[in-house]
PDB file of C-alpha atoms in Angstrom:
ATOM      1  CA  UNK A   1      59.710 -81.842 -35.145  1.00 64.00           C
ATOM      2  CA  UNK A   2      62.375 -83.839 -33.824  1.00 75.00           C
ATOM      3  CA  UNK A   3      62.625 -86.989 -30.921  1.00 81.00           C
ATOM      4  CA  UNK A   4      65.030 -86.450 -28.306  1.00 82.00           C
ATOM      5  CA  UNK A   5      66.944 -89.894 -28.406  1.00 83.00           C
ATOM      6  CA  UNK A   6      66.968 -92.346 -24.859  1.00 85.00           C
ATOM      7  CA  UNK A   7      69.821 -93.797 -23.124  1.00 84.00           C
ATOM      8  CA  UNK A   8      71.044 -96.442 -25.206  1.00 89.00           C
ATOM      9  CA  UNK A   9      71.588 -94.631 -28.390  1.00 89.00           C
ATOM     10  CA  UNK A  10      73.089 -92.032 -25.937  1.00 89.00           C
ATOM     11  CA  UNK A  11      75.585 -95.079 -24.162  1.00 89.00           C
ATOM     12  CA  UNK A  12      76.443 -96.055 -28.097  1.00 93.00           C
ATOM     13  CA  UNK A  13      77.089 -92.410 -29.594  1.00 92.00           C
ATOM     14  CA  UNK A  14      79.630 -91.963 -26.285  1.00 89.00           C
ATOM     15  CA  UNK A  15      81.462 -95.587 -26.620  1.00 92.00           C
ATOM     16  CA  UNK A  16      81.776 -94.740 -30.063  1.00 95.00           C
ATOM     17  CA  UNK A  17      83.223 -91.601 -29.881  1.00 94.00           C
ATOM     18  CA  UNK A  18      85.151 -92.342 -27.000  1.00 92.00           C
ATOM     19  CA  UNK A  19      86.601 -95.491 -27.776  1.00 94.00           C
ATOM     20  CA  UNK A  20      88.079 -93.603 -31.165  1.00 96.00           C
ATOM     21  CA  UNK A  21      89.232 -91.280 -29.237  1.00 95.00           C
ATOM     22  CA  UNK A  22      91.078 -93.712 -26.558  1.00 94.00           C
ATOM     23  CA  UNK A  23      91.943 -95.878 -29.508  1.00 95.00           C
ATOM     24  CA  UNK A  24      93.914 -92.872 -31.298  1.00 95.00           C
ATOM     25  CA  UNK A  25      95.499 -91.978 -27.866  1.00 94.00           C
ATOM     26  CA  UNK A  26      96.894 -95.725 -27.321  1.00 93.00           C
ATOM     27  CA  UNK A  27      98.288 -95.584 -31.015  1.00 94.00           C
ATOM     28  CA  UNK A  28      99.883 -92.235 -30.053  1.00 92.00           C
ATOM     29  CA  UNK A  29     101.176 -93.545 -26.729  1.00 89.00           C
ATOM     30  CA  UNK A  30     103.062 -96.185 -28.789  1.00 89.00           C
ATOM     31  CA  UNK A  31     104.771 -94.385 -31.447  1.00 88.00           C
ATOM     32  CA  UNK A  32     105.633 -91.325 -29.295  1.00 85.00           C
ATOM     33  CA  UNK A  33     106.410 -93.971 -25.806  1.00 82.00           C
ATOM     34  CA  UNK A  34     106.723 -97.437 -26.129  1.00 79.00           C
ATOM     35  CA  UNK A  35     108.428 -98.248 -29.432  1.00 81.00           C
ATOM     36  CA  UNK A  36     111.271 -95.414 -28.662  1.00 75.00           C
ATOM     37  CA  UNK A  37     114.385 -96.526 -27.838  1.00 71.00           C
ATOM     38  CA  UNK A  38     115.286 -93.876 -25.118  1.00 79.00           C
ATOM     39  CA  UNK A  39     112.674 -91.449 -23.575  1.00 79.00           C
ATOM     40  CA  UNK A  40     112.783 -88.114 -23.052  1.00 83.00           C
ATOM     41  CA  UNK A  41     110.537 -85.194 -21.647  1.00 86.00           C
ATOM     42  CA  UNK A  42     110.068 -84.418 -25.247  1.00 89.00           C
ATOM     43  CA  UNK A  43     108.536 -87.671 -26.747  1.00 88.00           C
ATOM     44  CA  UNK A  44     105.896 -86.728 -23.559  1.00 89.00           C
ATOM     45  CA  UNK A  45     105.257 -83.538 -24.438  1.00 91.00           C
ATOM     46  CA  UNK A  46     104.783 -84.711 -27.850  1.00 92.00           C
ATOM     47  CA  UNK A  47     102.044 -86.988 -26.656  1.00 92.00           C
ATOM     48  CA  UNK A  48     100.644 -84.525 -24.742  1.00 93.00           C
ATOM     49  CA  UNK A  49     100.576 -82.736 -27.871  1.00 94.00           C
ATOM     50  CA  UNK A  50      99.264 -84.977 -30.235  1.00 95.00           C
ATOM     51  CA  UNK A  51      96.450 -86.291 -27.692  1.00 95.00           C
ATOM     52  CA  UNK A  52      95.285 -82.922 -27.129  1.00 95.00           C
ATOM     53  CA  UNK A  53      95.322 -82.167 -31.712  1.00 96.00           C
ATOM     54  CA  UNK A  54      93.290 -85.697 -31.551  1.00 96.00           C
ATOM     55  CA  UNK A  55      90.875 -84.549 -29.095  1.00 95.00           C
ATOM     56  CA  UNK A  56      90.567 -81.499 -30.702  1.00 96.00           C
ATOM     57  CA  UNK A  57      89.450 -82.994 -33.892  1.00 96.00           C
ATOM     58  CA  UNK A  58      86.984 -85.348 -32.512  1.00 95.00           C
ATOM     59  CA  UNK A  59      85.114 -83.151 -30.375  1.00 95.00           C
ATOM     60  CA  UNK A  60      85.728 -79.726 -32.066  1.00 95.00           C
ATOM     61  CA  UNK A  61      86.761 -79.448 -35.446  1.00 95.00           C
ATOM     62  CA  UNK A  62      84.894 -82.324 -37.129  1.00 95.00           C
ATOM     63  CA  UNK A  63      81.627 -81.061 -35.143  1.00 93.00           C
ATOM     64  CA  UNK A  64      82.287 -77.741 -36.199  1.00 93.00           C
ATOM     65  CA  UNK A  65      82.098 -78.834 -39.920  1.00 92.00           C
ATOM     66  CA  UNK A  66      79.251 -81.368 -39.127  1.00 92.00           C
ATOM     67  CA  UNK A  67      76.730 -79.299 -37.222  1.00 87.00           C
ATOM     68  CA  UNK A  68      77.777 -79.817 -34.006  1.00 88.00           C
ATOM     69  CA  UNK A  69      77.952 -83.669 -35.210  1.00 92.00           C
ATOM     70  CA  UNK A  70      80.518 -85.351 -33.447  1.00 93.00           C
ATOM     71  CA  UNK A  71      81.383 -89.239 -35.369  1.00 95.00           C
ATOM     72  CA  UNK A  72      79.340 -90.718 -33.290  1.00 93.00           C
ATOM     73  CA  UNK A  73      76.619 -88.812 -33.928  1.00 92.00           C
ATOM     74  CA  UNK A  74      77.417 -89.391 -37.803  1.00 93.00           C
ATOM     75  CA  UNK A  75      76.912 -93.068 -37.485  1.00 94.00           C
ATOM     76  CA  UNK A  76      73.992 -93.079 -35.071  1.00 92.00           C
ATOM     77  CA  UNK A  77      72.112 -90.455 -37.158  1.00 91.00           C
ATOM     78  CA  UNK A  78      71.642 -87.846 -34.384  1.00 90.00           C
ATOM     79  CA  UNK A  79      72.165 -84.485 -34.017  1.00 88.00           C
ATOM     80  CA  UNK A  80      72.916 -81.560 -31.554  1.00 86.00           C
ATOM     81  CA  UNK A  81      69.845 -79.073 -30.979  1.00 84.00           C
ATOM     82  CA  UNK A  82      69.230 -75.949 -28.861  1.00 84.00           C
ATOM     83  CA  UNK A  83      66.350 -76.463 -26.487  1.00 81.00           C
ATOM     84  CA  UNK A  84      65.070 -72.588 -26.530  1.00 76.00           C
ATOM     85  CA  UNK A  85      66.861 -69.960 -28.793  1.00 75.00           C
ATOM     86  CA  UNK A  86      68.480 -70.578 -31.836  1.00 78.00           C
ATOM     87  CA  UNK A  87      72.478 -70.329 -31.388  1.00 81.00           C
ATOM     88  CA  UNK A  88      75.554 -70.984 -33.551  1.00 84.00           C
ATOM     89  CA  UNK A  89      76.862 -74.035 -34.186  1.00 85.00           C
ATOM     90  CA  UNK A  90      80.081 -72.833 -32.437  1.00 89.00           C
ATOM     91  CA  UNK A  91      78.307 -72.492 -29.110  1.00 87.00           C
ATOM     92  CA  UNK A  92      76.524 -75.730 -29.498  1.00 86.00           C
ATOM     93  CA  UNK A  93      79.944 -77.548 -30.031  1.00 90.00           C
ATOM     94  CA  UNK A  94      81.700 -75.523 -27.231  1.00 90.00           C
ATOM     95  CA  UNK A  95      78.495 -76.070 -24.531  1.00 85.00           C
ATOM     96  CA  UNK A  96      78.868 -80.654 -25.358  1.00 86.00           C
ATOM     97  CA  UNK A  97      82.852 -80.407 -25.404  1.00 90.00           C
ATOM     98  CA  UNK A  98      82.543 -79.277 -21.528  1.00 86.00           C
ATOM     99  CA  UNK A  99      83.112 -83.200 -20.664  1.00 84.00           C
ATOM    100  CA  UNK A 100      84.889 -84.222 -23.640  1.00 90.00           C
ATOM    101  CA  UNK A 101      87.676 -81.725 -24.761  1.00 94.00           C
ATOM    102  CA  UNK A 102      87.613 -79.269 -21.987  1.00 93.00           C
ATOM    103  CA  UNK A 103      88.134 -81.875 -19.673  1.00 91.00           C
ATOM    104  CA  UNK A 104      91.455 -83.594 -21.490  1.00 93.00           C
ATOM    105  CA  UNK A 105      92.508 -80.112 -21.657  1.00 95.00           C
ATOM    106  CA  UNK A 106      93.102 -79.609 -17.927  1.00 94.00           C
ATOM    107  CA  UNK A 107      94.300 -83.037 -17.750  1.00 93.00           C
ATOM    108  CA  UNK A 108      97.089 -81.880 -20.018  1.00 93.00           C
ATOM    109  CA  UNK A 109      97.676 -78.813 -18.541  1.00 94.00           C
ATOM    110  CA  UNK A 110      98.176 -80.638 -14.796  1.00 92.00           C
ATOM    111  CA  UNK A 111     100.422 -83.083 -16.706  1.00 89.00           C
ATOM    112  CA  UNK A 112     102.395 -79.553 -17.730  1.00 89.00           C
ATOM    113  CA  UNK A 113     102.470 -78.712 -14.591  1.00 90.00           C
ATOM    114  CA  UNK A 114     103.499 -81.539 -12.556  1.00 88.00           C
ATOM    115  CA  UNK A 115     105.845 -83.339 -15.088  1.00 85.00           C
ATOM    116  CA  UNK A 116     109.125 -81.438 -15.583  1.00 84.00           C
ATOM    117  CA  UNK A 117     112.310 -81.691 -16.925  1.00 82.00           C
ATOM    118  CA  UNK A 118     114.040 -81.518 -13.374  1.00 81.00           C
ATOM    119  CA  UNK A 119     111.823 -84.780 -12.543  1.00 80.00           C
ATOM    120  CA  UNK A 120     111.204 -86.818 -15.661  1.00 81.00           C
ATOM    121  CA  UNK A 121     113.531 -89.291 -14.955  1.00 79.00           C
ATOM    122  CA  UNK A 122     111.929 -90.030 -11.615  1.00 78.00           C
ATOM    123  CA  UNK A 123     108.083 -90.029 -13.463  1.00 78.00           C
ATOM    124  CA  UNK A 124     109.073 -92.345 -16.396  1.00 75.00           C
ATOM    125  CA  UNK A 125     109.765 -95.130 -13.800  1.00 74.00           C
ATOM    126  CA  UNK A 126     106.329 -96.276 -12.716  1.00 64.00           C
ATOM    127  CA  UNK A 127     105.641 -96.531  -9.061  1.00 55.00           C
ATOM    128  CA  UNK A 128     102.544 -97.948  -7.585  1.00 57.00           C
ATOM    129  CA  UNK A 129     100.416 -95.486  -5.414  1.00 58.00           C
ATOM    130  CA  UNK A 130     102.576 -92.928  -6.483  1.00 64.00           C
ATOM    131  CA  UNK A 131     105.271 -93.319  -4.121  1.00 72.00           C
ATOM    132  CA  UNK A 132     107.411 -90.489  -6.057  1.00 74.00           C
ATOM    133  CA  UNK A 133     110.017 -88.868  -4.192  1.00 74.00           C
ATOM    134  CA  UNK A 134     109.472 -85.182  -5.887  1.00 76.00           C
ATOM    135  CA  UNK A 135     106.086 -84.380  -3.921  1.00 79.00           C
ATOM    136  CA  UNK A 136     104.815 -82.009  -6.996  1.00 80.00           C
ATOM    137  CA  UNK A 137     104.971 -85.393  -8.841  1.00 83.00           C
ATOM    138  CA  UNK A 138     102.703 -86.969  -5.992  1.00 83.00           C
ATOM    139  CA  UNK A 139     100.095 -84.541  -5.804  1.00 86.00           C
ATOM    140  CA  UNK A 140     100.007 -83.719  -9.605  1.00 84.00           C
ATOM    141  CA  UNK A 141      98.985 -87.615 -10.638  1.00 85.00           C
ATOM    142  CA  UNK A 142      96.903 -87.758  -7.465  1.00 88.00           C
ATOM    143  CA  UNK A 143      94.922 -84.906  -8.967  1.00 90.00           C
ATOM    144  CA  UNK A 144      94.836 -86.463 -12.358  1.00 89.00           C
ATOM    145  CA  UNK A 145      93.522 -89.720 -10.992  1.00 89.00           C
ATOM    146  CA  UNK A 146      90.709 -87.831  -8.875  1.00 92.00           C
ATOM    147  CA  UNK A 147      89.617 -85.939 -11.835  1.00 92.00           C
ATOM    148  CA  UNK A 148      89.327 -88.887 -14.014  1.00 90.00           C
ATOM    149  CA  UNK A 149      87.213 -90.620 -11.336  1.00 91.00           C
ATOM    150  CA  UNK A 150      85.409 -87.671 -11.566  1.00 91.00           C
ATOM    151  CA  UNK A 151      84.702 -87.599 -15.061  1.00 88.00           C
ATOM    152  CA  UNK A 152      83.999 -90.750 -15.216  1.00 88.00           C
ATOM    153  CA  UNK A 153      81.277 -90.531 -12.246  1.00 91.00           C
ATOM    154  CA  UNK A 154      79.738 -87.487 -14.165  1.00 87.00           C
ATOM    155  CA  UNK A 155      79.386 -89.563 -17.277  1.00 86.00           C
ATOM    156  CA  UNK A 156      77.399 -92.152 -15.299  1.00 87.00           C
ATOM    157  CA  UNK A 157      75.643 -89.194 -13.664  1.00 89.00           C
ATOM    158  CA  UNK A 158      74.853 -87.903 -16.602  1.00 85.00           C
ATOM    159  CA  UNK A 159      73.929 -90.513 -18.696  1.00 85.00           C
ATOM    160  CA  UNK A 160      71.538 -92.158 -16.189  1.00 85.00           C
ATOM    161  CA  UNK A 161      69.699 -88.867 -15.682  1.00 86.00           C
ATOM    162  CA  UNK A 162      68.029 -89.383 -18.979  1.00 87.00           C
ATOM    163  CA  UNK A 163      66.264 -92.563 -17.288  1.00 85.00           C
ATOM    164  CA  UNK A 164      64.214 -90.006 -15.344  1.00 84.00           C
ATOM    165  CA  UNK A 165      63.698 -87.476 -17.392  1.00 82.00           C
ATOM    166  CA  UNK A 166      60.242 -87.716 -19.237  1.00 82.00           C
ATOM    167  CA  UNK A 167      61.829 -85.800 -22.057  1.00 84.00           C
ATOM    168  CA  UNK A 168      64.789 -87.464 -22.245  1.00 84.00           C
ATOM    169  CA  UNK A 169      67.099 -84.817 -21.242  1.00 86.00           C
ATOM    170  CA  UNK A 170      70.193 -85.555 -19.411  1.00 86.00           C
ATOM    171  CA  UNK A 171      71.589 -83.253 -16.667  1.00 85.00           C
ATOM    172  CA  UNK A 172      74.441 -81.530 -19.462  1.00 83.00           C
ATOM    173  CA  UNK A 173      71.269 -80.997 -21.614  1.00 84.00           C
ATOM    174  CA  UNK A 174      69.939 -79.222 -19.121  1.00 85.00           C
ATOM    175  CA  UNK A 175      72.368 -77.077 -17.965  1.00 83.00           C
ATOM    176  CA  UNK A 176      73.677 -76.225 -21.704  1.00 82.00           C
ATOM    177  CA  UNK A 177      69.987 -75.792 -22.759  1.00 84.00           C
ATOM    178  CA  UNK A 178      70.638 -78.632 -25.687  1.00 84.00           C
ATOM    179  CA  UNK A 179      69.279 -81.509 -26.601  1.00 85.00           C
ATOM    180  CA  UNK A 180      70.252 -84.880 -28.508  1.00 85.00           C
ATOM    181  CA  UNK A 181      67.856 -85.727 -31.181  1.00 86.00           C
ATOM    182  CA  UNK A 182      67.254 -88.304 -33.604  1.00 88.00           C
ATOM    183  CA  UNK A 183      67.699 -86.460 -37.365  1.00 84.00           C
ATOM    184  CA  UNK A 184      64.915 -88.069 -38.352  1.00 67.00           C
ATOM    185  CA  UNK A 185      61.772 -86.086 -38.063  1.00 55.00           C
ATOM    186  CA  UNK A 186      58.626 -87.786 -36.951  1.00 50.00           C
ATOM    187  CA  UNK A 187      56.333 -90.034 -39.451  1.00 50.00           C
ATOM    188  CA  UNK A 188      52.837 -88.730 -40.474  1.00 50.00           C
ATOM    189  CA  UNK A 189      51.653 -92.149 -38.911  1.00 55.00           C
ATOM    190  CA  UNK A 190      53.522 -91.358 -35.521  1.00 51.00           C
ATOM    191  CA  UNK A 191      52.125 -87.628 -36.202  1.00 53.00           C
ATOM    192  CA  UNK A 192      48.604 -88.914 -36.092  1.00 56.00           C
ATOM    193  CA  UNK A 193      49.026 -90.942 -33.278  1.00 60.00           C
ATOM    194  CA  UNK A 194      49.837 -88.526 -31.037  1.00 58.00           C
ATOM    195  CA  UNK A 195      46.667 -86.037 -31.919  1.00 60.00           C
ATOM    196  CA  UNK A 196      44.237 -86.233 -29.687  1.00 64.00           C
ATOM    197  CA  UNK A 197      40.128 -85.118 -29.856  1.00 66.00           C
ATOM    198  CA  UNK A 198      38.357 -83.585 -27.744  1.00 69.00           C
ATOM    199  CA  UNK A 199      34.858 -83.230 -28.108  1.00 70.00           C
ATOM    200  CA  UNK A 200      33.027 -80.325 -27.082  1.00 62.00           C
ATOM    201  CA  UNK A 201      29.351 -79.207 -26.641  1.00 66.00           C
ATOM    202  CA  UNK A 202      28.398 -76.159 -29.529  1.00 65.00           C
ATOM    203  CA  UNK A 203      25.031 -74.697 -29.417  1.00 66.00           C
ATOM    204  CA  UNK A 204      23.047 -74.667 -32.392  1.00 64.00           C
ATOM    205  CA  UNK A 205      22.236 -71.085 -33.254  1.00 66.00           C
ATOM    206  CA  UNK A 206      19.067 -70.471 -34.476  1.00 65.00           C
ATOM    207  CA  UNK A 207      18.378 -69.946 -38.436  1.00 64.00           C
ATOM    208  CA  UNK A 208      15.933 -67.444 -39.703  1.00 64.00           C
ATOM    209  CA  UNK A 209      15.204 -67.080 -43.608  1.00 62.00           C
ATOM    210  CA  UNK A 210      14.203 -64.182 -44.803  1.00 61.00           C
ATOM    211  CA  UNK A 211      12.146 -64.527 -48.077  1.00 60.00           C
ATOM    212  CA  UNK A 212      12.211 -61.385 -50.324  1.00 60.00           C
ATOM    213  CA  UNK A 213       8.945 -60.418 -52.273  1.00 59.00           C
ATOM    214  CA  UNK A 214       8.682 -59.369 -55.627  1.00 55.00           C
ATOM    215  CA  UNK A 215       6.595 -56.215 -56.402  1.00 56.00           C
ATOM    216  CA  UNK A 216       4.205 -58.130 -59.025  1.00 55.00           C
ATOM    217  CA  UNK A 217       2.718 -60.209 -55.481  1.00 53.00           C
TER     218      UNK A 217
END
């Protein structure tokens, strides 16, 4: 048997993974952006690149090989189960990555999108508000911003929900039929705890002995 885990390990396991995973996309924004000499719409796609690989390994590839563990998970001790029917570890991973890696994904691809060659020049000079002339570049980063106030509203959403719950299942547990539990199984002590007797009335039956003779009486 296994204890679904509360908010706080839940708020640790996400600043953990997410601040590697920011972390590894400010060290990529660096080498690929702000240490290069002259930029070009290829150092950007290369970040876009690389950021999506990093994501990818986080919230995919190292779960994938982990259980549907992602690092955080590994530190914390917790694990990814299913709350009805057993499924493969490759759904499990694909169901949690709907906020993590499915979400940088589209991200990227808007970034594809908006940002092109014709107006790259015009995007890699920062302007407040987004006071672009090219309007695709005004409506593209608008988007982005929304969606990442979005996300992070859904986090909060999300995370909070397990406050709530008496099981302590969050809304993305629920709608992914999983569940975040602590790997360690309950302790006999713990076990016993929780049993609980009820007494009950039996009627006594009535006993009747039959004595066998032997001939000789």
């Amino acid at each position: 048997m296994h204890k679904n885990i509360s908010v706080f390990p839940r708020l640790l396991t996400g600043i953990i993974d997410f601040g590697l995973f920011l972390g590894l996309i400010i060290i990529n924004y660096y080498f690929l952006i702000v240490w290069q000499v002259k930029i070009n719409i290829n150092h950007f796609y290369y970040f876009l690149l690389f950021s999506l690989i990093i994501a990818a390994i986080l919230f995919i590839w190292i779960p994938l090989f982990f259980q549907a563990r992602t690092i955080g998970m590994l530190i914390l001790r917790t694990q990814l189960l299913p709350i009805k029917k057993e499924i493969s570890t490759i759904k499990l991973v694909l169901k949690k990555a709907q906020l993590t890696f499915f979400m940088w994904l589209l991200l990227v691809i808007i970034f594809l999108i908006t940002v092109r060659p014709d107006n790259f020049h015009e995007f890699s000079k920062y302007h407040q508000n987004f006071n672009y002339q090219d309007w695709s570049l005004n409506i593209g980063l608008r988007t982005i911003s929304s969606l990442l106030g979005l996300w992070i509203l859904l986090t909060f959403i999300n995370l909070f929900s397990v406050i709530w719950s008496i099981k302590n299942l969050s809304l993305l547990d629920k709608l992914t039929e999983t569940r975040l539990v602590w790997i360690k199984h309950f302790e006999n002590k713990e076990k016993l705890e929780n049993v609980k007797l009820i007494p009950y009335k039996k009627k006594n039956q009535e006993i009747i002995w039959h004595i066998k003779r032997s001939e000789d009486e």
